[in-house]
Each structure stands twice: as C-alpha cells, then as structure tokens.
Amino acid sequence: MGREQEVYDDQYYLNLPTDSGRIRSLLRLIDFGTDDTVCEIGCAAGHFLVEASPFIKRGIGLDVAETAIRAAQRTKDARQVTNVDFEEVSASEFARRDENAARFEYVLLLDVTEHIADDMLLDVLDAAKRLLKADGRLVIHTPNLAYWLETLKDRGIMKQLPGHIAVRDEPHYRLLLREAGFGSPRILGLPHYRQPLRLIDTVMSRVPLLGRLFRSRLFVVVTLPESEEQD
C-alpha cells in the first residue's frame, strides 16, 4: 500500500497530461449523444469528463483515491462545468446502490485497466455490467502489450511507467470480457498520440505482418449479451 501511495499522490494527478490528442481522439471515436448519461470509472483528475461535458447530458466520475477526486473537482471548477460530478467511491460500491442499476448509456475505463490486476478488473467489469442500460456500452482505452514499445518494456529493455502493472494484449481483453459475461467486443488498434511516434505507427500499421506491432492503444467497445438485453 505504501508504494501505491507513493505513485498515486497529489503530484501524480496534477502532472497527468490534459490532452496530447488523446481526449479529442476519444471524443471522436465514442460520439456521445446529448441525452447520454456517462459513468467514468477511475476518472483521475477528471479531464476527460470535463471535456466531454458539452456533448453529454450528465457525467459521474468515480475514483477510490481522495487525491484524484480533489484534482477532478479543481478541473471541474476551473471550467465552471455543471453537468459533471465526481465521487470518491469504488465501482463495486457505487454499482450496489439501487438508484445506479442500469442507469448509464456509457461506462468508461479510460487508461485505467493497465493499473489493476485481473482479479480486480473482473470486479470492475462486474460493476460496469450492473451500471449499464440494456443497450449501453462499455468503453476501454488502454496501452497494447503487443505494441513494440510495450513489448520492450515487458522484457525489461525499457522502463515501464509507474503504476502500469497490467498492460495486456487484445486476446487477454477478449478473454476477460468473456469471463465477465459481456458480448463480443469491437477492438480497434490506435497509433500513438505523440509525434513522431504517431506518424511512424500510422505508416507501419499498414505493413503486412508487421502492422500489428504498431498499434499503440486498444480501443474496446462492448455491450451486454443479447440474452441480457432482452431480460
């Protein structure tokens, strides 16, 4: 726990990048509707929901770290956003509340799953299932273990980012989502957000056989199985 506190302190949340192309790209990919109610699990400093606020009806960001919620509240206040709130609570506890059952069109896990081990992630996925409406969507955005830079980190050739304890590849996410009881996901491979890596990834991703090594991020969209949608 002590090491976790060292990583996720006030400076960690204050120094998080606010965009670098990531938020704009995600907003284009998700394409929210103005009537959508959105829950972001692991909201950190709240940058994404605050940027998304003009495009949604309401947003609620969850994080178990007090420092994250303080930072998120500052982000919200600085932009004078009124349709987004943040709460220091676990996804499991939030999902157990009756008023939150099947409440959300979207549940988001954006750059958070790489911070948690499989057993904890399965608990979070179970909470997401309870929070989603029958036709709702879970969205995951995360580093891709099959990306060439992540492979070098995994082999100890390069240093991994602090807190990135569970960078996974596409087959691993498919397995976990199936185990959690979701339907078949749609998974896109995205280039790096920063130049020159973005240009390199964009070009090299088109090369047969080698292209799969140049998908820096995984963008995963998945819904509940049809059997649950019909219940």
Short mmCIF file of C-alpha atoms in Angstrom, two decimals:
data_model
loop_
_atom_site.label_atom_id
_atom_site.label_comp_id
_atom_site.label_asym_id
_atom_site.label_seq_id
_atom_site.Cartn_x
_atom_site.Cartn_y
_atom_site.Cartn_z
CA MET A 1 0.00 0.00 0.00
CA GLY A 2 2.88 2.34 0.78
CA ARG A 3 4.30 2.00 -2.75
CA GLU A 4 0.82 2.65 -4.22
CA GLN A 5 0.54 5.84 -2.17
CA GLU A 6 3.94 6.95 -3.49
CA VAL A 7 2.80 6.51 -7.09
CA TYR A 8 -0.72 7.96 -6.78
CA ASP A 9 -0.01 11.08 -4.77
CA ASP A 10 -1.09 14.68 -5.42
CA GLN A 11 1.73 15.26 -7.89
CA TYR A 12 0.71 12.22 -9.92
CA TYR A 13 -2.74 13.67 -10.60
CA LEU A 14 -1.54 17.25 -11.00
CA ASN A 15 1.01 16.16 -13.62
CA LEU A 16 -1.29 14.00 -15.74
CA PRO A 17 -1.32 15.13 -19.41
CA THR A 18 -4.53 17.00 -20.15
CA ASP A 19 -4.75 16.10 -23.82
CA SER A 20 -1.85 15.38 -26.24
CA GLY A 21 -4.53 14.40 -28.77
CA ARG A 22 -5.93 11.63 -26.60
CA ILE A 23 -9.14 13.30 -25.43
CA ARG A 24 -10.02 14.73 -28.85
CA SER A 25 -9.46 11.34 -30.47
CA LEU A 26 -11.57 9.54 -27.89
CA LEU A 27 -14.42 12.02 -28.22
CA ARG A 28 -14.49 11.42 -31.97
CA LEU A 29 -14.46 7.66 -31.52
CA ILE A 30 -17.13 7.49 -28.83
CA ASP A 31 -19.51 10.02 -30.44
CA PHE A 32 -21.71 10.69 -27.40
CA GLY A 33 -25.33 11.77 -27.68
CA THR A 34 -26.61 14.82 -25.83
CA ASP A 35 -29.07 12.62 -23.88
CA ASP A 36 -26.36 10.22 -22.68
CA THR A 37 -25.56 9.68 -19.02
CA VAL A 38 -21.96 8.59 -18.59
CA CYS A 39 -20.02 6.97 -15.75
CA GLU A 40 -16.22 7.03 -15.85
CA ILE A 41 -14.56 4.54 -13.52
CA GLY A 42 -11.08 5.66 -12.50
CA CYS A 43 -11.64 9.27 -13.54
CA ALA A 44 -8.31 10.51 -12.10
CA ALA A 45 -8.12 14.32 -12.43
CA GLY A 46 -11.41 14.49 -14.36
CA HIS A 47 -10.03 15.89 -17.61
CA PHE A 48 -11.97 13.61 -19.93
CA LEU A 49 -15.44 14.10 -18.42
CA VAL A 50 -14.96 17.86 -18.22
CA GLU A 51 -14.00 17.97 -21.91
CA ALA A 52 -16.94 15.68 -22.74
CA SER A 53 -19.44 17.73 -20.75
CA PRO A 54 -20.80 19.79 -23.69
CA PHE A 55 -21.66 16.59 -25.57
CA ILE A 56 -23.49 14.61 -22.85
CA LYS A 57 -26.46 15.06 -20.54
CA ARG A 58 -24.68 14.12 -17.33
CA GLY A 59 -21.38 12.60 -16.24
CA ILE A 60 -20.25 10.99 -12.99
CA GLY A 61 -16.59 10.23 -12.36
CA LEU A 62 -15.53 7.66 -9.78
CA ASP A 63 -12.15 7.13 -8.18
CA VAL A 64 -11.01 5.46 -4.96
CA ALA A 65 -8.20 7.99 -4.47
CA GLU A 66 -9.04 11.11 -2.47
CA THR A 67 -6.24 12.96 -4.26
CA ALA A 68 -7.83 12.16 -7.62
CA ILE A 69 -11.24 13.49 -6.60
CA ARG A 70 -9.71 16.68 -5.24
CA ALA A 71 -7.89 17.19 -8.54
CA ALA A 72 -11.05 16.39 -10.52
CA GLN A 73 -13.06 18.91 -8.55
CA ARG A 74 -10.44 21.57 -9.31
CA THR A 75 -10.60 20.66 -13.01
CA LYS A 76 -14.40 20.98 -12.95
CA ASP A 77 -14.38 24.27 -11.04
CA ALA A 78 -11.79 25.81 -13.37
CA ARG A 79 -14.05 25.16 -16.35
CA GLN A 80 -17.30 26.01 -14.49
CA VAL A 81 -18.89 22.73 -15.57
CA THR A 82 -22.31 22.00 -14.04
CA ASN A 83 -23.36 18.63 -15.51
CA VAL A 84 -20.43 16.56 -14.22
CA ASP A 85 -19.80 15.35 -10.66
CA PHE A 86 -17.06 13.30 -9.02
CA GLU A 87 -17.22 10.87 -6.13
CA GLU A 88 -14.62 9.07 -4.04
CA VAL A 89 -16.02 5.55 -4.18
CA SER A 90 -15.21 2.15 -5.67
CA ALA A 91 -17.06 0.99 -8.77
CA SER A 92 -18.40 -2.02 -6.87
CA GLU A 93 -19.86 0.08 -4.06
CA PHE A 94 -21.34 2.60 -6.49
CA ALA A 95 -22.94 -0.18 -8.55
CA ARG A 96 -24.54 -1.76 -5.47
CA ARG A 97 -26.74 1.30 -4.95
CA ASP A 98 -30.23 0.64 -6.27
CA GLU A 99 -30.50 4.04 -7.93
CA ASN A 100 -27.48 3.28 -10.14
CA ALA A 101 -28.71 -0.03 -11.54
CA ALA A 102 -28.96 0.09 -15.37
CA ARG A 103 -28.55 3.87 -15.22
CA PHE A 104 -25.88 4.65 -17.82
CA GLU A 105 -25.64 4.67 -21.60
CA TYR A 106 -21.85 4.52 -21.27
CA VAL A 107 -19.40 3.21 -18.70
CA LEU A 108 -15.82 4.25 -19.40
CA LEU A 109 -12.50 2.71 -18.38
CA LEU A 110 -10.02 5.09 -19.97
CA ASP A 111 -6.34 4.43 -19.29
CA VAL A 112 -7.15 2.71 -16.01
CA THR A 113 -7.22 -1.05 -16.64
CA GLU A 114 -3.44 -1.21 -17.02
CA HIS A 115 -3.23 -0.12 -13.37
CA ILE A 116 -5.16 -3.08 -11.93
CA ALA A 117 -4.64 -6.85 -11.85
CA ASP A 118 -7.02 -9.34 -13.46
CA ASP A 119 -8.99 -10.25 -10.32
CA MET A 120 -9.71 -6.61 -9.52
CA LEU A 121 -10.52 -5.85 -13.14
CA LEU A 122 -13.11 -8.63 -13.17
CA ASP A 123 -14.76 -6.99 -10.15
CA VAL A 124 -14.79 -3.66 -12.01
CA LEU A 125 -16.27 -5.30 -15.12
CA ASP A 126 -18.99 -6.87 -13.00
CA ALA A 127 -19.82 -3.42 -11.60
CA ALA A 128 -19.90 -2.00 -15.14
CA LYS A 129 -22.45 -4.65 -16.16
CA ARG A 130 -24.74 -3.57 -13.33
CA LEU A 131 -24.39 0.12 -14.19
CA LEU A 132 -25.12 -0.21 -17.91
CA LYS A 133 -28.52 0.08 -19.50
CA ALA A 134 -29.56 -2.91 -21.59
CA ASP A 135 -28.30 -1.24 -24.77
CA GLY A 136 -25.42 0.56 -23.06
CA ARG A 137 -21.76 0.34 -23.98
CA LEU A 138 -18.59 -0.26 -22.03
CA VAL A 139 -15.58 1.55 -23.50
CA ILE A 140 -11.99 0.61 -22.60
CA HIS A 141 -8.95 2.56 -23.75
CA THR A 142 -5.57 1.19 -22.74
CA PRO A 143 -1.97 0.57 -23.83
CA ASN A 144 -1.47 -2.50 -26.01
CA LEU A 145 1.05 -5.12 -24.83
CA ALA A 146 1.65 -6.15 -28.46
CA TYR A 147 2.88 -2.63 -29.34
CA TRP A 148 6.61 -2.66 -29.98
CA LEU A 149 7.45 -0.19 -27.21
CA GLU A 150 5.31 -2.06 -24.67
CA THR A 151 6.99 -5.32 -25.68
CA LEU A 152 10.38 -3.77 -24.93
CA LYS A 153 9.10 -2.62 -21.53
CA ASP A 154 7.64 -6.04 -20.80
CA ARG A 155 11.05 -7.62 -21.49
CA GLY A 156 12.84 -5.16 -19.21
CA ILE A 157 14.72 -3.48 -22.06
CA MET A 158 12.90 -0.20 -21.40
CA LYS A 159 11.46 1.15 -18.16
CA GLN A 160 7.72 0.75 -17.64
CA LEU A 161 5.64 3.71 -16.49
CA PRO A 162 4.93 3.83 -12.73
CA GLY A 163 1.68 2.10 -11.92
CA HIS A 164 1.41 0.20 -15.20
CA ILE A 165 1.29 -3.24 -13.61
CA ALA A 166 -1.04 -4.99 -16.08
CA VAL A 167 -0.58 -3.92 -19.69
CA ARG A 168 -2.48 -6.52 -21.75
CA ASP A 169 -2.94 -7.51 -25.38
CA GLU A 170 -6.15 -7.95 -27.38
CA PRO A 171 -6.62 -11.71 -26.72
CA HIS A 172 -6.28 -11.09 -22.97
CA TYR A 173 -9.05 -8.47 -23.04
CA ARG A 174 -11.31 -10.73 -25.08
CA LEU A 175 -10.80 -13.48 -22.51
CA LEU A 176 -11.53 -11.23 -19.52
CA LEU A 177 -14.62 -9.70 -21.12
CA ARG A 178 -15.97 -13.14 -21.96
CA GLU A 179 -15.30 -14.30 -18.39
CA ALA A 180 -17.09 -11.21 -17.08
CA GLY A 181 -20.17 -12.05 -19.16
CA PHE A 182 -20.01 -9.39 -21.85
CA GLY A 183 -20.72 -9.90 -25.53
CA SER A 184 -18.13 -9.97 -28.30
CA PRO A 185 -16.10 -6.72 -28.28
CA ARG A 186 -15.15 -4.47 -31.16
CA ILE A 187 -11.46 -3.65 -30.79
CA LEU A 188 -9.54 -1.01 -32.73
CA GLY A 189 -5.78 -0.52 -32.66
CA LEU A 190 -4.79 3.14 -32.45
CA PRO A 191 -1.47 4.88 -33.18
CA HIS A 192 0.49 6.71 -30.54
CA TYR A 193 -0.83 10.20 -29.77
CA ARG A 194 2.50 11.99 -29.87
CA GLN A 195 4.70 12.75 -32.85
CA PRO A 196 6.87 11.34 -34.33
CA LEU A 197 5.55 8.03 -32.99
CA ARG A 198 2.09 8.76 -34.36
CA LEU A 199 3.43 9.15 -37.89
CA ILE A 200 5.60 6.04 -37.59
CA ASP A 201 2.69 3.97 -36.26
CA THR A 202 0.29 5.21 -38.91
CA VAL A 203 2.64 4.25 -41.73
CA MET A 204 3.93 0.98 -40.29
CA SER A 205 0.49 -0.28 -39.24
CA ARG A 206 -0.28 -0.77 -42.95
CA VAL A 207 2.66 -3.13 -43.47
CA PRO A 208 1.56 -6.78 -43.77
CA LEU A 209 2.58 -8.98 -40.81
CA LEU A 210 4.43 -6.15 -39.05
CA GLY A 211 1.44 -3.82 -38.78
CA ARG A 212 0.10 -5.41 -35.60
CA LEU A 213 3.24 -4.27 -33.75
CA PHE A 214 2.39 -0.60 -34.34
CA ARG A 215 -0.98 -0.33 -32.56
CA SER A 216 -0.08 1.72 -29.50
CA ARG A 217 -3.51 1.73 -27.84
CA LEU A 218 -6.51 -0.58 -27.79
CA PHE A 219 -9.95 1.00 -28.08
CA VAL A 220 -12.54 -1.55 -26.96
CA VAL A 221 -16.32 -1.21 -27.22
CA VAL A 222 -18.52 -3.97 -25.86
CA THR A 223 -22.19 -4.41 -24.95
CA LEU A 224 -24.17 -6.81 -22.82
CA PRO A 225 -25.09 -10.12 -24.45
CA GLU A 226 -28.38 -10.17 -26.32
CA SER A 227 -29.88 -12.52 -23.75
CA GLU A 228 -29.35 -9.92 -21.03
CA GLU A 229 -30.61 -7.09 -23.25
CA GLN A 230 -33.88 -8.93 -23.68
CA ASP A 231 -34.40 -9.61 -19.96
#
